[in-house]
PDB file of C-alpha atoms in Angstrom:
ATOM      1  CA  MET B   1     -23.033  77.496  27.342  1.00 52.00           C
ATOM      2  CA  THR B   2     -19.795  79.440  27.887  1.00 62.00           C
ATOM      3  CA  ARG B   3     -16.672  77.298  27.694  1.00 67.00           C
ATOM      4  CA  THR B   4     -14.846  76.802  30.654  1.00 74.00           C
ATOM      5  CA  ASN B   5     -10.886  77.743  30.842  1.00 81.00           C
ATOM      6  CA  ASP B   6      -9.304  75.218  33.391  1.00 84.00           C
ATOM      7  CA  ILE B   7      -5.824  77.001  32.944  1.00 90.00           C
ATOM      8  CA  ILE B   8      -5.355  77.423  36.543  1.00 90.00           C
ATOM      9  CA  LEU B   9      -5.878  73.419  37.177  1.00 89.00           C
ATOM     10  CA  ARG B  10      -3.659  73.011  34.234  1.00 90.00           C
ATOM     11  CA  THR B  11      -1.152  74.992  35.003  1.00 92.00           C
ATOM     12  CA  THR B  12      -1.136  73.978  38.619  1.00 92.00           C
ATOM     13  CA  THR B  13      -1.141  69.917  37.449  1.00 92.00           C
ATOM     14  CA  THR B  14       1.724  70.519  35.531  1.00 91.00           C
ATOM     15  CA  LEU B  15       3.893  71.477  38.560  1.00 92.00           C
ATOM     16  CA  ILE B  16       2.236  69.080  41.093  1.00 91.00           C
ATOM     17  CA  ALA B  17       2.010  65.733  39.316  1.00 92.00           C
ATOM     18  CA  PHE B  18       5.542  66.491  38.973  1.00 92.00           C
ATOM     19  CA  ILE B  19       6.002  66.787  42.307  1.00 92.00           C
ATOM     20  CA  LEU B  20       3.496  63.346  43.668  1.00 93.00           C
ATOM     21  CA  LEU B  21       5.712  61.334  41.133  1.00 94.00           C
ATOM     22  CA  GLY B  22       9.136  62.811  43.305  1.00 93.00           C
ATOM     23  CA  PHE B  23       6.887  61.980  46.377  1.00 93.00           C
ATOM     24  CA  SER B  24       5.797  58.564  45.368  1.00 94.00           C
ATOM     25  CA  ALA B  25       9.458  57.585  44.242  1.00 93.00           C
ATOM     26  CA  TYR B  26      10.422  58.347  47.466  1.00 92.00           C
ATOM     27  CA  LEU B  27       7.924  56.781  49.444  1.00 92.00           C
ATOM     28  CA  PHE B  28       8.663  53.699  47.403  1.00 93.00           C
ATOM     29  CA  PHE B  29      12.276  53.547  48.062  1.00 90.00           C
ATOM     30  CA  ALA B  30      11.906  54.804  51.678  1.00 89.00           C
ATOM     31  CA  GLY B  31       9.892  52.260  52.336  1.00 86.00           C
ATOM     32  CA  HIS B  32      12.923  49.664  54.021  1.00 85.00           C
ATOM     33  CA  ASN B  33      13.637  52.140  57.153  1.00 84.00           C
ATOM     34  CA  ALA B  34      10.647  54.677  57.045  1.00 86.00           C
ATOM     35  CA  PRO B  35       7.001  54.537  56.274  1.00 87.00           C
ATOM     36  CA  GLY B  36       5.997  53.832  52.781  1.00 86.00           C
ATOM     37  CA  GLY B  37       6.790  50.713  50.528  1.00 88.00           C
ATOM     38  CA  GLY B  38       5.606  49.596  47.232  1.00 90.00           C
ATOM     39  CA  PHE B  39       1.659  50.010  48.168  1.00 93.00           C
ATOM     40  CA  ILE B  40       1.828  53.205  48.903  1.00 93.00           C
ATOM     41  CA  GLY B  41       3.885  54.381  46.279  1.00 93.00           C
ATOM     42  CA  GLY B  42       1.704  52.996  43.887  1.00 94.00           C
ATOM     43  CA  LEU B  43      -1.588  54.680  45.112  1.00 93.00           C
ATOM     44  CA  MET B  44       0.483  58.026  44.734  1.00 93.00           C
ATOM     45  CA  THR B  45       1.662  57.509  41.367  1.00 94.00           C
ATOM     46  CA  SER B  46      -1.870  56.603  40.429  1.00 94.00           C
ATOM     47  CA  ALA B  47      -2.993  59.755  42.169  1.00 93.00           C
ATOM     48  CA  ALA B  48      -0.347  61.662  40.148  1.00 94.00           C
ATOM     49  CA  ILE B  49      -1.956  59.913  36.891  1.00 94.00           C
ATOM     50  CA  VAL B  50      -5.507  60.749  37.475  1.00 93.00           C
ATOM     51  CA  LEU B  51      -4.611  64.613  38.672  1.00 93.00           C
ATOM     52  CA  MET B  52      -3.070  64.628  34.707  1.00 92.00           C
ATOM     53  CA  TYR B  53      -6.274  62.979  33.331  1.00 91.00           C
ATOM     54  CA  MET B  54      -8.695  64.918  35.409  1.00 90.00           C
ATOM     55  CA  ALA B  55      -7.176  67.918  33.850  1.00 90.00           C
ATOM     56  CA  TYR B  56      -6.003  67.329  30.168  1.00 89.00           C
ATOM     57  CA  GLY B  57      -8.713  64.384  29.155  1.00 87.00           C
ATOM     58  CA  ILE B  58      -8.564  60.835  28.223  1.00 88.00           C
ATOM     59  CA  LYS B  59      -7.962  61.716  24.818  1.00 88.00           C
ATOM     60  CA  SER B  60      -4.614  63.672  25.306  1.00 88.00           C
ATOM     61  CA  MET B  61      -3.555  61.431  28.109  1.00 88.00           C
ATOM     62  CA  GLU B  62      -3.687  58.812  26.079  1.00 88.00           C
ATOM     63  CA  LYS B  63      -0.840  60.307  23.783  1.00 90.00           C
ATOM     64  CA  ILE B  64       0.867  61.557  26.281  1.00 89.00           C
ATOM     65  CA  LEU B  65       1.011  58.055  27.874  1.00 88.00           C
ATOM     66  CA  PRO B  66       0.602  55.471  25.678  1.00 90.00           C
ATOM     67  CA  ILE B  67       0.653  52.356  28.067  1.00 88.00           C
ATOM     68  CA  ASN B  68      -2.861  50.146  28.543  1.00 90.00           C
ATOM     69  CA  PHE B  69      -2.606  49.404  32.352  1.00 90.00           C
ATOM     70  CA  ARG B  70      -3.862  46.406  32.219  1.00 91.00           C
ATOM     71  CA  HIS B  71      -0.518  44.914  31.016  1.00 92.00           C
ATOM     72  CA  ILE B  72       1.423  46.858  33.954  1.00 93.00           C
ATOM     73  CA  ILE B  73      -0.696  43.665  36.202  1.00 94.00           C
ATOM     74  CA  PRO B  74       0.713  40.966  34.879  1.00 95.00           C
ATOM     75  CA  VAL B  75       4.091  42.775  34.628  1.00 94.00           C
ATOM     76  CA  GLY B  76       3.939  43.250  38.216  1.00 93.00           C
ATOM     77  CA  LEU B  77       2.802  40.139  39.325  1.00 94.00           C
ATOM     78  CA  LEU B  78       5.221  38.035  37.113  1.00 94.00           C
ATOM     79  CA  ILE B  79       8.255  40.135  38.492  1.00 93.00           C
ATOM     80  CA  ALA B  80       6.912  39.532  42.238  1.00 91.00           C
ATOM     81  CA  ALA B  81       7.377  35.887  41.361  1.00 91.00           C
ATOM     82  CA  LEU B  82      10.258  36.214  39.435  1.00 90.00           C
ATOM     83  CA  THR B  83      11.855  37.362  42.742  1.00 89.00           C
ATOM     84  CA  GLY B  84      10.432  34.573  44.794  1.00 87.00           C
ATOM     85  CA  ILE B  85      11.844  31.893  41.936  1.00 89.00           C
ATOM     86  CA  GLY B  86      15.199  33.202  42.238  1.00 85.00           C
ATOM     87  CA  GLY B  87      15.559  32.184  45.826  1.00 83.00           C
ATOM     88  CA  LEU B  88      14.798  29.113  44.670  1.00 86.00           C
ATOM     89  CA  LEU B  89      17.751  29.478  42.346  1.00 86.00           C
ATOM     90  CA  PHE B  90      20.417  29.748  45.173  1.00 85.00           C
ATOM     91  CA  ASP B  91      19.055  26.490  46.929  1.00 84.00           C
ATOM     92  CA  GLN B  92      16.683  28.654  49.190  1.00 84.00           C
ATOM     93  CA  PRO B  93      12.992  28.141  49.880  1.00 86.00           C
ATOM     94  CA  PHE B  94      10.839  30.152  47.848  1.00 86.00           C
ATOM     95  CA  LEU B  95      10.682  34.052  48.442  1.00 83.00           C
ATOM     96  CA  THR B  96      13.847  33.612  50.388  1.00 83.00           C
ATOM     97  CA  GLN B  97      15.378  37.826  50.466  1.00 82.00           C
ATOM     98  CA  THR B  98      18.816  38.525  50.726  1.00 81.00           C
ATOM     99  CA  PHE B  99      20.851  42.103  51.255  1.00 82.00           C
ATOM    100  CA  ALA B 100      24.440  43.331  50.326  1.00 81.00           C
ATOM    101  CA  TYR B 101      26.265  46.744  50.625  1.00 83.00           C
ATOM    102  CA  PHE B 102      27.558  48.092  47.578  1.00 81.00           C
ATOM    103  CA  GLN B 103      29.705  51.422  46.807  1.00 82.00           C
ATOM    104  CA  LEU B 104      27.604  52.867  44.366  1.00 79.00           C
ATOM    105  CA  PRO B 105      29.396  56.355  42.501  1.00 80.00           C
ATOM    106  CA  VAL B 106      26.965  59.059  44.100  1.00 78.00           C
ATOM    107  CA  LEU B 107      25.485  57.715  47.093  1.00 77.00           C
ATOM    108  CA  GLY B 108      28.355  56.262  48.588  1.00 78.00           C
ATOM    109  CA  LYS B 109      27.861  52.833  50.970  1.00 82.00           C
ATOM    110  CA  THR B 110      24.104  51.470  50.288  1.00 80.00           C
ATOM    111  CA  GLU B 111      22.419  48.474  51.237  1.00 81.00           C
ATOM    112  CA  LEU B 112      20.339  47.296  48.640  1.00 82.00           C
ATOM    113  CA  ALA B 113      17.695  44.457  48.927  1.00 83.00           C
ATOM    114  CA  THR B 114      16.267  42.223  46.457  1.00 84.00           C
ATOM    115  CA  ALA B 115      13.220  43.053  48.489  1.00 87.00           C
ATOM    116  CA  LEU B 116      12.822  46.050  46.419  1.00 89.00           C
ATOM    117  CA  LEU B 117      12.681  44.207  43.317  1.00 89.00           C
ATOM    118  CA  PHE B 118       9.581  42.606  45.292  1.00 90.00           C
ATOM    119  CA  ASP B 119       8.084  45.688  46.006  1.00 92.00           C
ATOM    120  CA  LEU B 120       8.710  47.060  42.366  1.00 93.00           C
ATOM    121  CA  GLY B 121       6.332  44.181  41.610  1.00 94.00           C
ATOM    122  CA  VAL B 122       3.806  45.440  44.021  1.00 93.00           C
ATOM    123  CA  TYR B 123       3.935  49.124  42.687  1.00 94.00           C
ATOM    124  CA  LEU B 124       2.902  47.839  39.888  1.00 95.00           C
ATOM    125  CA  ALA B 125       0.297  45.535  40.521  1.00 95.00           C
ATOM    126  CA  VAL B 126      -1.099  48.574  42.238  1.00 95.00           C
ATOM    127  CA  VAL B 127      -0.290  51.081  39.554  1.00 95.00           C
ATOM    128  CA  GLY B 128      -2.200  48.992  37.294  1.00 95.00           C
ATOM    129  CA  VAL B 129      -4.949  48.389  39.048  1.00 95.00           C
ATOM    130  CA  THR B 130      -5.844  51.647  40.202  1.00 94.00           C
ATOM    131  CA  MET B 131      -5.473  52.966  36.837  1.00 94.00           C
ATOM    132  CA  THR B 132      -7.787  50.061  35.716  1.00 93.00           C
ATOM    133  CA  ILE B 133     -10.669  50.535  38.061  1.00 93.00           C
ATOM    134  CA  ILE B 134     -10.684  54.508  37.327  1.00 92.00           C
ATOM    135  CA  LEU B 135     -10.484  54.821  33.682  1.00 90.00           C
ATOM    136  CA  THR B 136     -12.825  51.842  33.140  1.00 90.00           C
ATOM    137  CA  ILE B 137     -15.228  53.750  35.147  1.00 88.00           C
ATOM    138  CA  ALA B 138     -14.196  56.779  33.406  1.00 85.00           C
ATOM    139  CA  ASN B 139     -14.960  55.303  29.820  1.00 82.00           C
ATOM    140  CA  ASP B 140     -17.804  53.451  30.209  1.00 75.00           C
ATOM    141  CA  ARG B 141     -19.866  56.658  30.682  1.00 55.00           C
ATOM    142  CA  GLY B 142     -18.299  57.836  27.742  1.00 49.00           C
ATOM    143  CA  GLU B 143     -19.511  55.049  25.743  1.00 54.00           C
ATOM    144  CA  GLU B 144     -22.798  55.146  26.292  1.00 55.00           C
ATOM    145  CA  GLU B 145     -23.229  58.381  25.895  1.00 55.00           C
ATOM    146  CA  GLY B 146     -21.830  57.819  22.219  1.00 50.00           C
ATOM    147  CA  VAL B 147     -24.613  55.228  21.805  1.00 44.00           C
TER     148      VAL B 147
ATOM    149  CA  MET V   1      20.129  72.957  82.593  1.00 78.00           C
ATOM    150  CA  GLU V   2      18.361  69.615  83.148  1.00 85.00           C
ATOM    151  CA  THR V   3      15.437  72.219  84.862  1.00 90.00           C
ATOM    152  CA  VAL V   4      15.486  74.202  81.708  1.00 91.00           C
ATOM    153  CA  LEU V   5      15.057  70.964  79.514  1.00 91.00           C
ATOM    154  CA  ASP V   6      12.169  69.994  81.632  1.00 91.00           C
ATOM    155  CA  THR V   7      10.256  73.287  81.559  1.00 93.00           C
ATOM    156  CA  THR V   8      10.583  73.462  77.272  1.00 92.00           C
ATOM    157  CA  GLN V   9       9.651  69.921  77.174  1.00 91.00           C
ATOM    158  CA  THR V  10       6.496  70.693  79.252  1.00 93.00           C
ATOM    159  CA  LEU V  11       5.675  73.687  77.513  1.00 93.00           C
ATOM    160  CA  ILE V  12       5.808  72.190  74.157  1.00 93.00           C
ATOM    161  CA  GLU V  13       3.580  69.348  75.080  1.00 93.00           C
ATOM    162  CA  VAL V  14       0.980  71.855  76.664  1.00 95.00           C
ATOM    163  CA  SER V  15       0.975  74.219  73.745  1.00 95.00           C
ATOM    164  CA  ALA V  16       0.396  71.276  71.575  1.00 94.00           C
ATOM    165  CA  ILE V  17      -2.276  70.438  73.339  1.00 95.00           C
ATOM    166  CA  ILE V  18      -3.522  72.738  73.756  1.00 96.00           C
ATOM    167  CA  ALA V  19      -3.714  73.867  69.772  1.00 96.00           C
ATOM    168  CA  ILE V  20      -5.172  70.129  69.151  1.00 96.00           C
ATOM    169  CA  VAL V  21      -8.026  71.552  71.325  1.00 96.00           C
ATOM    170  CA  ALA V  22      -8.009  74.428  69.403  1.00 96.00           C
ATOM    171  CA  VAL V  23      -8.035  72.724  65.820  1.00 96.00           C
ATOM    172  CA  ALA V  24     -10.469  70.133  67.200  1.00 95.00           C
ATOM    173  CA  ALA V  25     -12.498  72.687  67.503  1.00 96.00           C
ATOM    174  CA  SER V  26     -12.498  74.365  64.489  1.00 96.00           C
ATOM    175  CA  VAL V  27     -13.084  71.060  62.971  1.00 96.00           C
ATOM    176  CA  ILE V  28     -16.532  70.372  65.003  1.00 95.00           C
ATOM    177  CA  LEU V  29     -17.882  74.039  63.380  1.00 94.00           C
ATOM    178  CA  LEU V  30     -17.000  72.833  60.169  1.00 94.00           C
ATOM    179  CA  LEU V  31     -18.717  69.825  60.323  1.00 94.00           C
ATOM    180  CA  TYR V  32     -22.011  71.879  61.447  1.00 94.00           C
ATOM    181  CA  ARG V  33     -21.159  73.414  58.234  1.00 92.00           C
ATOM    182  CA  ALA V  34     -20.486  69.904  56.132  1.00 93.00           C
ATOM    183  CA  ILE V  35     -23.771  68.585  57.983  1.00 93.00           C
ATOM    184  CA  LEU V  36     -26.302  71.588  57.399  1.00 91.00           C
ATOM    185  CA  GLY V  37     -24.820  73.874  54.549  1.00 81.00           C
ATOM    186  CA  PRO V  38     -27.127  74.650  52.605  1.00 89.00           C
ATOM    187  CA  THR V  39     -25.843  73.845  49.059  1.00 90.00           C
ATOM    188  CA  ASN V  40     -23.245  71.353  47.991  1.00 89.00           C
ATOM    189  CA  PRO V  41     -20.066  73.981  47.286  1.00 90.00           C
ATOM    190  CA  ASP V  42     -20.077  74.479  50.810  1.00 92.00           C
ATOM    191  CA  ARG V  43     -19.957  71.225  52.088  1.00 92.00           C
ATOM    192  CA  ALA V  44     -17.346  70.553  49.725  1.00 92.00           C
ATOM    193  CA  VAL V  45     -15.133  73.843  51.125  1.00 93.00           C
ATOM    194  CA  ALA V  46     -16.169  72.533  54.564  1.00 94.00           C
ATOM    195  CA  LEU V  47     -14.952  69.031  54.104  1.00 93.00           C
ATOM    196  CA  ASP V  48     -11.306  70.529  52.160  1.00 93.00           C
ATOM    197  CA  THR V  49     -10.722  72.680  55.279  1.00 94.00           C
ATOM    198  CA  ILE V  50     -11.579  70.295  57.605  1.00 95.00           C
ATOM    199  CA  GLY V  51      -8.749  68.054  55.888  1.00 94.00           C
ATOM    200  CA  ILE V  52      -6.349  70.726  56.191  1.00 95.00           C
ATOM    201  CA  ASN V  53      -7.270  70.530  60.106  1.00 95.00           C
ATOM    202  CA  LEU V  54      -6.766  67.116  60.051  1.00 95.00           C
ATOM    203  CA  MET V  55      -2.954  67.896  57.886  1.00 95.00           C
ATOM    204  CA  ALA V  56      -2.824  70.441  61.737  1.00 94.00           C
ATOM    205  CA  LEU V  57      -4.021  67.952  63.623  1.00 94.00           C
ATOM    206  CA  ALA V  58      -1.216  65.220  62.129  1.00 94.00           C
ATOM    207  CA  GLY V  59       1.573  67.551  62.943  1.00 94.00           C
ATOM    208  CA  LEU V  60       0.351  68.557  66.142  1.00 94.00           C
ATOM    209  CA  ILE V  61       0.470  64.784  67.500  1.00 94.00           C
ATOM    210  CA  ALA V  62       3.688  64.384  65.961  1.00 93.00           C
ATOM    211  CA  ILE V  63       4.735  66.680  68.217  1.00 93.00           C
ATOM    212  CA  LEU V  64       3.282  65.502  70.942  1.00 92.00           C
ATOM    213  CA  LEU V  65       4.772  61.610  70.024  1.00 92.00           C
ATOM    214  CA  VAL V  66       8.321  63.029  68.948  1.00 91.00           C
ATOM    215  CA  THR V  67       8.451  61.211  66.141  1.00 89.00           C
ATOM    216  CA  THR V  68       9.048  62.292  62.858  1.00 89.00           C
ATOM    217  CA  LYS V  69       7.272  59.405  61.068  1.00 88.00           C
ATOM    218  CA  PHE V  70       3.805  61.613  60.720  1.00 88.00           C
ATOM    219  CA  ASN V  71       5.666  63.881  57.980  1.00 89.00           C
ATOM    220  CA  ASP V  72       4.911  61.863  55.465  1.00 89.00           C
ATOM    221  CA  VAL V  73       1.411  61.417  56.341  1.00 91.00           C
ATOM    222  CA  VAL V  74       1.424  65.381  56.530  1.00 92.00           C
ATOM    223  CA  LEU V  75       2.327  65.511  52.689  1.00 91.00           C
ATOM    224  CA  LEU V  76       0.035  62.331  51.837  1.00 91.00           C
ATOM    225  CA  ILE V  77      -3.475  63.719  53.503  1.00 93.00           C
ATOM    226  CA  GLY V  78      -2.310  67.153  51.398  1.00 92.00           C
ATOM    227  CA  ILE V  79      -2.274  65.539  48.137  1.00 91.00           C
ATOM    228  CA  LEU V  80      -5.266  63.459  48.327  1.00 91.00           C
ATOM    229  CA  LEU V  81      -7.160  66.375  49.567  1.00 93.00           C
ATOM    230  CA  PHE V  82      -6.194  68.189  46.472  1.00 92.00           C
ATOM    231  CA  ILE V  83      -7.347  66.291  44.143  1.00 93.00           C
ATOM    232  CA  GLY V  84     -10.131  64.936  45.914  1.00 92.00           C
ATOM    233  CA  THR V  85     -11.522  68.788  46.232  1.00 92.00           C
ATOM    234  CA  VAL V  86     -10.496  69.360  42.611  1.00 92.00           C
ATOM    235  CA  ALA V  87     -12.173  66.011  41.101  1.00 92.00           C
ATOM    236  CA  LEU V  88     -15.332  67.296  43.834  1.00 91.00           C
ATOM    237  CA  ALA V  89     -15.332  71.001  41.599  1.00 90.00           C
ATOM    238  CA  LYS V  90     -15.191  69.469  38.132  1.00 89.00           C
ATOM    239  CA  PHE V  91     -18.155  67.219  39.471  1.00 90.00           C
ATOM    240  CA  LEU V  92     -20.177  70.035  40.525  1.00 88.00           C
ATOM    241  CA  GLU V  93     -19.497  72.127  37.760  1.00 85.00           C
ATOM    242  CA  LYS V  94     -19.367  69.462  34.503  1.00 81.00           C
ATOM    243  CA  GLY V  95     -20.710  66.411  35.882  1.00 81.00           C
ATOM    244  CA  VAL V  96     -17.911  64.343  34.708  1.00 83.00           C
ATOM    245  CA  ILE V  97     -14.950  63.978  36.646  1.00 84.00           C
ATOM    246  CA  ILE V  98     -12.821  62.365  33.874  1.00 85.00           C
ATOM    247  CA  GLU V  99     -13.487  63.885  30.525  1.00 82.00           C
ATOM    248  CA  ARG V 100     -13.273  61.930  27.194  1.00 80.00           C
ATOM    249  CA  ASP V 101     -12.364  64.649  25.491  1.00 74.00           C
ATOM    250  CA  VAL V 102     -11.853  68.586  26.645  1.00 68.00           C
ATOM    251  CA  ASP V 103     -11.017  70.654  23.630  1.00 63.00           C
TER     252      ASP V 103
END
């Protein structure tokens, strides 16, 4: 069997994964005032990572992205829980969210909400769960072949 | 001035509806191909094109409803379509979607 050459897939992947990560960041930050948010942003990020996995294979991706996605799930859940506990510190009920306006250097007057931190927890949990599901299924087959 | 605005609005609405009907007809023809296509690559290509038609439908419905909230949806369908088609093509050609070691 002749060796396949994935040069078109790989070259487009470098470009499209970059656009995808930018789009996921946009969706994540737009979630407050427009459609989007942590869930769909996380799904888009994992779509970009899955695309890179499809183009480059598991072995190279473990070198490029040496992250165990199982560790991202508790980190996300911890961030979400801590933002809830943060409300308790100011004598407010659990999961109280607040916002304020700040003068940022580049962006100018910006509304910063603590709901963004909660969304960050959702984002990390979604990325971790999606990548764990997909990579567990992908790895399962490889181990069977090795036996 | 009012009448000109009204006329352009109805023009846009009517042309959007005509375009939606045309895209829907093409989706039906593609569904015929997706169901009866003799080989699996035929079905994959038909599904890919159905997805592109869905992008067009989302854009046209955004025009019809006079909203910009669907613009993200159009991009999203395009991205998921690309990834789905790449996965299908890899499965049809190599039997695995995510290989352990490429080369």
